[in-house]
Tab-separated table of C-alpha atoms and ligand atoms in Angstrom:
chain	number	residue	atom	x	y	z
A	1	MET	CA	1.839	-98.162	-49.588
A	2	ARG	CA	3.077	-101.856	-48.889
A	3	ILE	CA	3.085	-103.863	-45.718
A	4	SER	CA	6.489	-103.747	-43.922
A	5	GLU	CA	8.063	-106.823	-42.504
A	6	GLN	CA	7.390	-105.656	-39.128
A	7	GLN	CA	3.717	-105.188	-39.780
A	8	LEU	CA	3.481	-108.558	-41.468
A	9	ALA	CA	5.150	-110.187	-38.461
A	10	MET	CA	2.597	-108.623	-36.369
A	11	VAL	CA	-0.349	-109.451	-38.345
A	12	ASP	CA	1.455	-113.117	-38.268
A	13	ARG	CA	1.008	-113.144	-34.442
A	14	GLN	CA	-2.518	-111.546	-34.455
A	15	ILE	CA	-3.517	-114.531	-36.729
A	16	LYS	CA	-2.009	-117.230	-34.497
A	17	ARG	CA	-3.512	-115.494	-31.481
A	18	LEU	CA	-6.899	-115.551	-32.947
A	19	VAL	CA	-6.956	-119.148	-34.388
A	20	GLU	CA	-5.640	-120.262	-30.680
A	21	SER	CA	-8.200	-118.461	-29.130
A	22	GLY	CA	-10.994	-120.233	-31.255
A	23	ASN	CA	-13.038	-117.061	-31.134
A	24	PHE	CA	-15.452	-116.316	-34.124
A	25	TYR	CA	-12.674	-115.165	-36.477
A	26	GLY	CA	-10.284	-117.745	-35.153
A	27	THR	CA	-12.435	-120.477	-36.090
A	28	LYS	CA	-13.337	-119.074	-39.496
A	29	LEU	CA	-9.481	-118.692	-40.179
A	30	LYS	CA	-8.962	-122.347	-38.991
A	31	GLU	CA	-11.913	-123.442	-41.213
A	32	ALA	CA	-9.920	-121.580	-44.168
A	33	GLY	CA	-6.763	-123.226	-43.478
A	34	ILE	CA	-4.988	-120.005	-42.533
A	35	ASP	CA	-2.685	-120.211	-39.743
A	36	GLY	CA	-0.331	-117.150	-40.573
A	37	VAL	CA	1.230	-115.022	-43.157
A	38	LYS	CA	4.551	-114.987	-44.576
A	39	SER	CA	4.516	-112.517	-47.404
A	40	GLU	CA	2.450	-109.598	-48.712
A	41	GLU	CA	0.774	-111.986	-50.806
A	42	ASP	CA	-0.359	-114.156	-48.060
A	43	PHE	CA	-1.555	-110.987	-46.472
A	44	LEU	CA	-3.688	-109.977	-49.723
A	45	ASN	CA	-5.280	-113.262	-49.901
A	46	LEU	CA	-6.607	-112.978	-46.211
A	47	PRO	CA	-10.519	-112.797	-46.247
A	48	PHE	CA	-11.889	-109.412	-45.292
A	49	SER	CA	-13.847	-108.878	-41.993
A	50	HIS	CA	-17.164	-107.205	-41.933
A	51	LYS	CA	-19.288	-105.414	-39.603
A	52	LEU	CA	-22.016	-108.055	-40.558
A	53	ASP	CA	-19.605	-110.811	-38.978
A	54	LEU	CA	-19.426	-108.877	-35.821
A	55	ARG	CA	-23.239	-108.736	-35.568
A	56	ASP	CA	-23.471	-112.607	-36.016
A	57	ALA	CA	-20.766	-112.884	-33.144
A	58	TYR	CA	-22.994	-110.806	-30.911
A	59	PRO	CA	-23.035	-110.604	-28.106
A	60	LEU	CA	-19.016	-111.790	-27.214
A	61	GLY	CA	-18.207	-113.889	-29.828
A	62	ILE	CA	-15.177	-111.970	-30.962
A	63	MET	CA	-13.787	-112.065	-27.569
A	64	ALA	CA	-10.057	-113.513	-28.082
A	65	VAL	CA	-8.852	-113.502	-24.676
A	66	PRO	CA	-10.085	-114.960	-21.444
A	67	GLU	CA	-12.942	-113.007	-20.002
A	68	GLU	CA	-10.964	-112.140	-16.891
A	69	GLN	CA	-8.687	-109.947	-19.035
A	70	ILE	CA	-11.628	-107.971	-20.458
A	71	VAL	CA	-11.772	-104.638	-18.547
A	72	ARG	CA	-14.488	-102.913	-20.569
A	73	ILE	CA	-16.735	-103.238	-23.539
A	74	HIS	CA	-17.979	-100.623	-26.012
A	75	SER	CA	-20.624	-100.854	-28.390
A	76	SER	CA	-21.561	-99.275	-31.701
A	77	SER	CA	-25.278	-99.154	-32.404
A	78	GLY	CA	-25.474	-99.237	-36.256
A	79	THR	CA	-28.692	-97.689	-37.720
A	80	THR	CA	-30.410	-101.119	-37.796
A	81	GLY	CA	-30.533	-104.522	-36.035
A	82	THR	CA	-28.184	-106.042	-33.646
A	83	PRO	CA	-25.747	-103.860	-32.175
A	84	VAL	CA	-22.002	-104.662	-32.260
A	85	ILE	CA	-19.928	-105.208	-28.959
A	86	ILE	CA	-16.250	-104.712	-28.662
A	87	PRO	CA	-14.294	-106.055	-25.811
A	88	TYR	CA	-11.245	-104.164	-24.573
A	89	THR	CA	-8.442	-105.673	-22.372
A	90	ALA	CA	-6.384	-103.157	-20.055
A	91	LYS	CA	-3.789	-102.940	-22.776
A	92	ASP	CA	-6.322	-101.941	-25.552
A	93	VAL	CA	-7.437	-99.278	-23.171
A	94	GLU	CA	-4.019	-98.191	-22.829
A	95	ASP	CA	-2.961	-98.327	-26.287
A	96	TRP	CA	-6.020	-96.353	-27.340
A	97	ALA	CA	-5.334	-93.678	-24.752
A	98	LYS	CA	-1.755	-93.506	-26.223
A	99	MET	CA	-2.883	-92.864	-29.619
A	100	PHE	CA	-5.166	-90.065	-28.373
A	101	LYS	CA	-2.541	-88.308	-26.810
A	102	ARG	CA	-0.379	-88.597	-29.883
A	103	CYS	CA	-3.617	-86.937	-31.838
A	104	TYR	CA	-3.700	-84.302	-29.112
A	105	GLU	CA	0.226	-83.737	-29.499
A	106	PHE	CA	-0.055	-83.611	-33.446
A	107	ALA	CA	-2.718	-80.843	-32.839
A	108	GLY	CA	-0.194	-78.969	-30.801
A	109	ILE	CA	-2.410	-79.417	-27.594
A	110	THR	CA	-0.354	-79.716	-24.296
A	111	ALA	CA	-0.580	-80.690	-20.775
A	112	LYS	CA	-1.452	-76.952	-20.137
A	113	ASP	CA	-4.609	-77.176	-22.230
A	114	ARG	CA	-8.211	-77.222	-20.737
A	115	ILE	CA	-9.949	-79.600	-22.854
A	116	GLN	CA	-13.869	-79.306	-23.111
A	117	ILE	CA	-15.303	-82.755	-23.986
A	118	THR	CA	-18.778	-82.665	-25.684
A	119	PRO	CA	-19.112	-85.796	-27.201
A	120	GLY	CA	-21.316	-88.317	-25.231
A	121	TYR	CA	-20.188	-90.777	-22.710
A	122	GLY	CA	-21.474	-94.423	-22.329
A	123	LEU	CA	-21.583	-97.497	-24.525
A	124	TRP	CA	-20.110	-95.879	-27.380
A	125	THR	CA	-16.418	-94.748	-27.748
A	126	ALA	CA	-16.632	-91.071	-28.190
A	127	GLY	CA	-16.556	-89.049	-24.898
A	128	ILE	CA	-14.183	-91.560	-23.085
A	129	GLY	CA	-11.690	-91.851	-25.685
A	130	PHE	CA	-11.329	-87.798	-25.652
A	131	GLN	CA	-11.090	-88.008	-21.819
A	132	TYR	CA	-8.345	-90.849	-21.368
A	133	GLY	CA	-6.165	-89.318	-24.117
A	134	ALA	CA	-6.684	-85.977	-22.559
A	135	GLU	CA	-5.526	-87.505	-19.096
A	136	LYS	CA	-2.542	-89.344	-20.604
A	137	LEU	CA	-1.174	-86.147	-22.035
A	138	GLY	CA	-1.750	-84.452	-18.673
A	139	ALA	CA	-4.310	-81.821	-19.675
A	140	MET	CA	-7.280	-80.906	-17.792
A	141	ALA	CA	-10.204	-82.730	-19.097
A	142	ILE	CA	-13.597	-81.045	-18.724
A	143	PRO	CA	-16.079	-83.892	-19.142
A	144	MET	CA	-19.266	-82.090	-20.097
A	145	GLY	CA	-20.785	-84.622	-22.243
A	146	PRO	CA	-23.239	-83.561	-25.066
A	147	GLY	CA	-25.989	-80.979	-24.732
A	148	ASN	CA	-26.937	-78.215	-22.153
A	149	THR	CA	-25.680	-75.470	-23.866
A	150	ASP	CA	-26.149	-72.804	-21.211
A	151	LYS	CA	-23.807	-74.760	-19.173
A	152	GLN	CA	-21.333	-75.774	-21.691
A	153	LEU	CA	-20.935	-71.992	-22.337
A	154	GLN	CA	-20.755	-70.945	-18.680
A	155	PHE	CA	-18.069	-73.628	-18.008
A	156	MET	CA	-16.248	-72.718	-21.113
A	157	MET	CA	-15.979	-69.136	-20.082
A	158	ASP	CA	-15.533	-69.814	-16.404
A	159	VAL	CA	-12.953	-72.729	-16.483
A	160	LYS	CA	-11.208	-70.865	-19.608
A	161	ALA	CA	-11.574	-73.841	-21.917
A	162	THR	CA	-8.626	-73.806	-24.629
A	163	VAL	CA	-9.687	-76.668	-26.449
A	164	LEU	CA	-13.142	-77.820	-27.723
A	165	CYS	CA	-13.994	-81.430	-28.594
A	166	ALA	CA	-17.073	-81.747	-30.331
A	167	THR	CA	-18.995	-83.165	-33.405
A	168	SER	CA	-18.897	-80.730	-36.376
A	169	SER	CA	-22.748	-80.033	-35.861
A	170	TYR	CA	-22.418	-79.146	-32.158
A	171	ALA	CA	-19.457	-77.072	-32.695
A	172	LEU	CA	-21.367	-74.924	-35.428
A	173	LEU	CA	-24.131	-74.796	-32.785
A	174	LEU	CA	-21.996	-73.490	-30.043
A	175	ALA	CA	-20.310	-71.267	-32.490
A	176	GLU	CA	-23.696	-69.576	-33.611
A	177	GLU	CA	-24.750	-69.376	-29.854
A	178	ILE	CA	-21.516	-67.453	-28.839
A	179	GLU	CA	-22.090	-65.192	-31.798
A	180	LYS	CA	-25.709	-64.522	-30.723
A	181	ARG	CA	-24.951	-63.860	-27.238
A	182	GLY	CA	-21.895	-61.745	-27.801
A	183	ILE	CA	-19.476	-63.451	-25.493
A	184	ARG	CA	-16.899	-64.112	-27.942
A	185	ASP	CA	-14.377	-62.015	-26.304
A	186	ARG	CA	-14.862	-64.121	-23.085
A	187	ILE	CA	-14.091	-67.394	-24.869
A	188	CYS	CA	-10.474	-68.691	-24.600
A	189	LEU	CA	-10.644	-71.485	-27.078
A	190	LYS	CA	-7.706	-72.007	-29.593
A	191	LYS	CA	-8.375	-75.393	-30.990
A	192	GLY	CA	-11.112	-77.581	-31.963
A	193	VAL	CA	-10.740	-81.412	-32.305
A	194	ILE	CA	-13.851	-82.424	-34.538
A	195	GLY	CA	-14.670	-86.239	-34.644
A	196	SER	CA	-16.754	-88.705	-36.530
A	197	GLU	CA	-18.819	-86.813	-38.785
A	198	ARG	CA	-18.355	-86.270	-42.444
A	199	TRP	CA	-18.433	-82.474	-42.903
A	200	GLY	CA	-17.933	-79.982	-45.913
A	201	GLU	CA	-15.194	-77.526	-46.032
A	202	LYS	CA	-17.888	-74.760	-46.269
A	203	MET	CA	-19.032	-75.809	-42.582
A	204	ARG	CA	-15.583	-76.113	-41.537
A	205	ARG	CA	-14.644	-72.581	-42.516
A	206	ARG	CA	-17.441	-71.285	-40.678
A	207	ILE	CA	-16.581	-72.894	-37.519
A	208	SER	CA	-13.201	-71.760	-37.804
A	209	ALA	CA	-13.990	-68.427	-38.570
A	210	GLU	CA	-16.660	-67.778	-35.988
A	211	LEU	CA	-14.832	-69.361	-33.087
A	212	GLY	CA	-11.488	-68.017	-34.282
A	213	ILE	CA	-9.969	-71.518	-33.643
A	214	GLU	CA	-7.907	-73.919	-35.606
A	215	LEU	CA	-9.596	-77.196	-36.355
A	216	TYR	CA	-8.676	-80.915	-36.238
A	217	ASP	CA	-10.219	-83.620	-37.691
A	218	ILE	CA	-10.086	-86.894	-35.847
A	219	TYR	CA	-10.719	-90.354	-37.087
A	220	GLY	CA	-11.884	-93.648	-35.694
A	221	LEU	CA	-14.540	-96.291	-35.373
A	222	THR	CA	-15.755	-98.314	-32.456
A	223	GLU	CA	-14.765	-101.498	-33.996
A	224	ILE	CA	-11.130	-100.363	-34.280
A	225	TYR	CA	-10.416	-98.639	-30.785
A	226	GLY	CA	-12.740	-95.656	-31.440
A	227	PRO	CA	-11.881	-92.229	-32.480
A	228	GLY	CA	-8.196	-91.269	-32.135
A	229	ILE	CA	-6.450	-93.544	-34.501
A	230	GLY	CA	-5.484	-90.478	-36.664
A	231	ILE	CA	-5.626	-86.899	-37.068
A	232	ASN	CA	-4.225	-84.055	-39.242
A	233	CYS	CA	-1.479	-82.061	-38.116
A	234	LYS	CA	-1.201	-78.104	-38.255
A	235	TYR	CA	-0.351	-78.248	-41.989
A	236	ASP	CA	-3.856	-79.623	-42.660
A	237	GLN	CA	-2.940	-81.789	-45.249
A	238	GLY	CA	-4.749	-84.930	-44.653
A	239	MET	CA	-5.215	-87.217	-41.393
A	240	HIS	CA	-2.021	-89.162	-40.107
A	241	ILE	CA	-2.903	-92.535	-39.471
A	242	TRP	CA	-0.953	-94.352	-36.545
A	243	VAL	CA	0.319	-97.505	-38.459
A	244	ASP	CA	2.284	-98.670	-35.602
A	245	TYR	CA	-0.852	-99.955	-34.142
A	246	LEU	CA	-2.985	-100.511	-37.552
A	247	TYR	CA	-2.128	-101.614	-41.114
A	248	LEU	CA	-3.923	-99.295	-43.690
A	249	GLU	CA	-5.245	-100.273	-47.000
A	250	ILE	CA	-7.285	-98.380	-49.540
A	251	ILE	CA	-9.245	-101.094	-51.796
A	252	ASP	CA	-11.495	-100.863	-54.826
A	253	PRO	CA	-14.781	-101.753	-52.951
A	254	VAL	CA	-16.144	-103.657	-55.874
A	255	THR	CA	-12.841	-105.697	-56.759
A	256	GLY	CA	-11.604	-105.793	-53.422
A	257	ARG	CA	-7.887	-105.150	-54.642
A	258	ASN	CA	-5.704	-102.529	-53.308
A	259	VAL	CA	-5.904	-99.369	-55.229
A	260	PRO	CA	-2.445	-97.236	-55.957
A	261	ASP	CA	-1.625	-94.466	-53.439
A	262	GLY	CA	-3.489	-91.300	-54.483
A	263	GLU	CA	-6.758	-93.099	-55.765
A	264	PHE	CA	-9.942	-93.047	-53.674
A	265	GLY	CA	-11.405	-96.437	-52.459
A	266	GLU	CA	-12.533	-98.017	-49.072
A	267	ILE	CA	-10.328	-97.981	-45.890
A	268	VAL	CA	-9.732	-101.297	-44.616
A	269	LEU	CA	-7.774	-101.642	-41.141
A	270	THR	CA	-6.033	-104.576	-39.424
A	271	THR	CA	-5.325	-104.222	-35.689
A	272	LEU	CA	-1.722	-105.133	-35.292
A	273	VAL	CA	-1.606	-105.266	-31.373
A	274	LYS	CA	-5.281	-105.379	-30.242
A	275	GLU	CA	-5.876	-108.275	-27.879
A	276	GLY	CA	-9.684	-108.084	-26.821
A	277	ALA	CA	-11.179	-108.227	-30.330
A	278	PRO	CA	-8.391	-108.198	-33.079
A	279	LEU	CA	-9.879	-107.507	-36.453
A	280	ILE	CA	-8.021	-108.513	-39.845
A	281	ARG	CA	-8.750	-106.412	-42.802
A	282	TYR	CA	-11.744	-104.801	-41.580
A	283	ARG	CA	-13.857	-103.268	-44.015
A	284	THR	CA	-14.819	-99.588	-42.563
A	285	HIS	CA	-16.877	-98.698	-45.905
A	286	ASP	CA	-15.329	-95.203	-45.368
A	287	ILE	CA	-14.124	-93.760	-48.573
A	288	SER	CA	-10.823	-91.902	-48.694
A	289	ARG	CA	-7.244	-92.140	-50.325
A	290	ILE	CA	-3.760	-92.365	-49.374
A	291	ILE	CA	-2.129	-88.909	-50.036
A	292	PRO	CA	1.030	-89.619	-51.676
A	293	GLY	CA	4.222	-88.085	-50.783
A	294	GLU	CA	5.485	-86.498	-47.377
A	295	CYS	CA	3.689	-84.081	-45.190
A	296	PRO	CA	5.533	-80.744	-44.621
A	297	CYS	CA	5.441	-81.635	-40.834
A	298	GLY	CA	8.091	-84.294	-41.584
A	299	SER	CA	6.096	-87.325	-39.916
A	300	HIS	CA	6.520	-90.575	-41.273
A	301	PHE	CA	2.741	-91.649	-40.545
A	302	PRO	CA	0.952	-92.011	-43.737
A	303	ARG	CA	-1.925	-89.709	-44.585
A	304	ILE	CA	-5.581	-90.131	-45.649
A	305	ASP	CA	-7.823	-87.675	-47.036
A	306	VAL	CA	-11.068	-86.234	-45.744
A	307	ILE	CA	-13.583	-89.023	-45.583
A	308	GLN	CA	-15.614	-88.810	-48.876
A	309	GLY	CA	-18.610	-90.754	-47.880
A	310	ARG	CA	-19.529	-94.477	-47.523
A	311	SER	CA	-18.479	-97.101	-50.010
A	312	ASP	CA	-22.428	-97.548	-50.580
A	313	ASP	CA	-22.678	-94.190	-52.059
A	314	MET	CA	-20.140	-94.994	-54.678
A	315	VAL	CA	-21.364	-94.508	-58.132
A	316	LYS	CA	-19.943	-95.988	-61.316
A	317	PHE	CA	-20.274	-94.135	-64.512
A	318	ASN	CA	-18.234	-95.011	-67.672
A	319	GLY	CA	-15.577	-96.856	-65.917
A	320	VAL	CA	-15.008	-94.344	-63.230
A	321	ASN	CA	-15.755	-94.614	-59.609
A	322	PHE	CA	-16.846	-91.472	-58.101
A	323	PHE	CA	-19.025	-90.036	-54.964
A	324	PRO	CA	-21.505	-87.424	-54.660
A	325	LYS	CA	-19.010	-85.683	-52.106
A	326	GLN	CA	-16.481	-84.947	-55.007
A	327	ILE	CA	-19.287	-83.165	-56.922
A	328	GLU	CA	-20.206	-81.065	-53.820
A	329	GLU	CA	-16.596	-80.076	-53.670
A	330	ILE	CA	-16.398	-78.988	-57.090
A	331	LEU	CA	-19.683	-76.985	-56.429
A	332	ALA	CA	-18.237	-75.511	-53.536
A	333	LEU	CA	-15.692	-73.894	-55.830
A	334	PHE	CA	-18.387	-71.934	-57.772
A	335	PRO	CA	-19.855	-69.457	-55.531
A	336	GLU	CA	-22.557	-68.621	-58.420
A	337	VAL	CA	-24.292	-72.102	-57.799
A	338	SER	CA	-26.228	-73.222	-54.582
A	339	SER	CA	-25.493	-76.193	-52.677
A	340	GLU	CA	-28.224	-78.122	-53.992
A	341	TYR	CA	-27.594	-80.442	-56.858
A	342	GLN	CA	-28.930	-83.672	-58.382
A	343	ILE	CA	-27.227	-86.492	-60.718
A	344	ARG	CA	-29.138	-88.616	-62.720
A	345	ILE	CA	-27.713	-91.342	-64.926
A	346	SER	CA	-29.475	-93.189	-67.662
A	347	HIS	CA	-29.088	-95.566	-70.301
A	348	LEU	CA	-30.139	-93.795	-73.505
A	349	GLU	CA	-29.424	-94.987	-77.203
A	350	ARG	CA	-27.212	-97.814	-75.928
A	351	ARG	CA	-24.744	-95.435	-73.889
A	352	ASP	CA	-24.766	-94.332	-70.396
A	353	THR	CA	-25.526	-90.622	-69.756
A	354	LEU	CA	-24.840	-88.537	-66.680
A	355	ARG	CA	-26.828	-85.455	-66.108
A	356	LEU	CA	-25.925	-82.901	-63.297
A	357	TYR	CA	-28.520	-80.427	-62.512
A	358	VAL	CA	-27.488	-77.436	-60.520
A	359	GLU	CA	-28.913	-74.173	-59.282
A	360	ALA	CA	-27.960	-70.665	-60.123
A	361	ALA	CA	-29.587	-67.126	-59.921
A	362	VAL	CA	-31.525	-66.343	-63.216
A	363	ASP	CA	-29.256	-63.095	-64.249
A	364	MET	CA	-26.576	-65.603	-65.000
A	365	ASP	CA	-25.110	-66.653	-68.207
A	366	PHE	CA	-26.269	-70.412	-68.007
A	367	THR	CA	-24.170	-71.638	-71.257
A	368	ALA	CA	-20.908	-70.165	-69.721
A	369	LEU	CA	-21.502	-71.649	-66.351
A	370	THR	CA	-22.534	-74.955	-67.985
A	371	LYS	CA	-19.211	-75.275	-69.883
A	372	LYS	CA	-17.102	-74.315	-66.755
A	373	LEU	CA	-18.635	-76.953	-64.816
A	374	GLU	CA	-18.266	-79.616	-67.375
A	375	ILE	CA	-14.533	-78.685	-67.629
A	376	ALA	CA	-14.237	-78.879	-63.781
A	377	VAL	CA	-16.002	-82.175	-63.588
A	378	LYS	CA	-13.940	-83.467	-66.355
A	379	ASN	CA	-10.683	-82.641	-64.767
A	380	ARG	CA	-11.326	-83.363	-61.537
A	381	ILE	CA	-13.150	-86.738	-61.598
A	382	GLY	CA	-12.493	-87.850	-65.223
A	383	PHE	CA	-15.924	-87.686	-67.114
A	384	THR	CA	-17.953	-85.043	-68.835
A	385	PRO	CA	-21.588	-84.572	-67.361
A	386	ASN	CA	-24.247	-83.206	-69.096
A	387	VAL	CA	-24.572	-80.051	-66.895
A	388	ASN	CA	-28.068	-78.600	-66.661
A	389	VAL	CA	-28.439	-75.149	-64.998
A	390	VAL	CA	-31.903	-74.511	-63.333
A	391	GLU	CA	-33.127	-71.624	-61.249
A	392	VAL	CA	-32.485	-71.537	-57.485
A	393	GLY	CA	-35.398	-73.378	-55.712
A	394	VAL	CA	-36.238	-75.733	-58.574
A	395	LEU	CA	-34.390	-78.984	-57.171
A	396	PRO	CA	-36.261	-80.753	-54.791
A	397	ARG	CA	-35.455	-80.279	-50.959
A	398	SER	CA	-36.105	-82.497	-47.930
A	399	GLU	CA	-35.905	-82.248	-44.305
A	400	LYS	CA	-34.073	-85.798	-44.228
A	401	LYS	CA	-31.510	-86.629	-46.416
A	402	THR	CA	-31.912	-85.462	-49.933
A	403	LYS	CA	-31.319	-88.104	-52.444
A	404	ARG	CA	-28.716	-86.661	-54.788
A	405	VAL	CA	-28.293	-89.500	-57.330
A	406	ILE	CA	-30.698	-91.058	-59.110
A	407	ASP	CA	-29.726	-93.914	-61.274
A	408	GLU	CA	-32.080	-94.850	-63.842
A	409	ARG	CA	-29.661	-97.430	-65.708
A	410	TYR	CA	-31.230	-100.633	-64.221
A	411	ASP	CA	-34.943	-99.566	-64.087
B	1	ZN	ZN1	1.612	-83.466	-40.944
């Protein structure tokens, strides 16, 4: 995907505004001698921006307008260290609501829907984004916030909510509670809008089946407005991204170069009209790819695939970049193996080898399974692993995040 003339002009305007504002990024650009972009080449030479920069600019160093124009701040916590603060002007808030409204519309949600919002309200961008979008659409927002499952279900039944907005884990919890309490016939939900978590196809199917609803994945991050910058349509073939507000790139996380459409890499976003805190070539660390071709819905908004993980999780083996998620997806195609697996990469006899351990029940033909898995990985990712099938229960389990990849090449 290439940057259009119009997008280029918008980036140029953003850069000039930043430099003029003298904010954190404006100063950086000025020091680098950058005062605008005239060509795609200029654009591709712009430096990336990073979450670490935003921490350096804490608390309000990235504010790019006079303070009286800021109407709100949001913050993303991050797991360690200083939080990041993003200031919004009234127009930023408005633009975000417009994008969110479009998300609901792509999901076929209308002013007649009643939208139960369970993500949290507060400093982070979740609940309030869902809320403003719903109001902009003219739907009835039910601003529950997280937790209190009894009350959630009571409201869901009494107010006859038709749309559930939730994280995937909370949607699953609610689905299980509804099942357990036998109240499914009193629930009027038709659709779920699920945000901000990486989730597997198996979990998705379970939520959808148990609640009997269509599911929509919403994309976004606090640094770039928040959730609502993209969503899948009813054809469910990737998330459309609103490129009239953002420029979307997929880069090789190692070289920083754009990858061809269809290839996986890191999502990089440039805000085209943001005022409070414009970001140029912001590295999200989310891994996805642009889905080539046109969506059956006919929309011209480009699509990205399900988020495969974080670029920090990327593994490079024999010249192929891949993500543990891709292995998970392949294993999900084989009902005879468990969801547990382990990847070990070592450097033996002057070459790198990759062993993939999977679990299967003992009465299986391990040799045939091994062969099938090797072919599946080769076809879908591009290298042949040494597959080792072990009995169910042999691989380590952990309450926290299980370590899936053990790279012994550099030990
Ligand atoms: Zn579509």
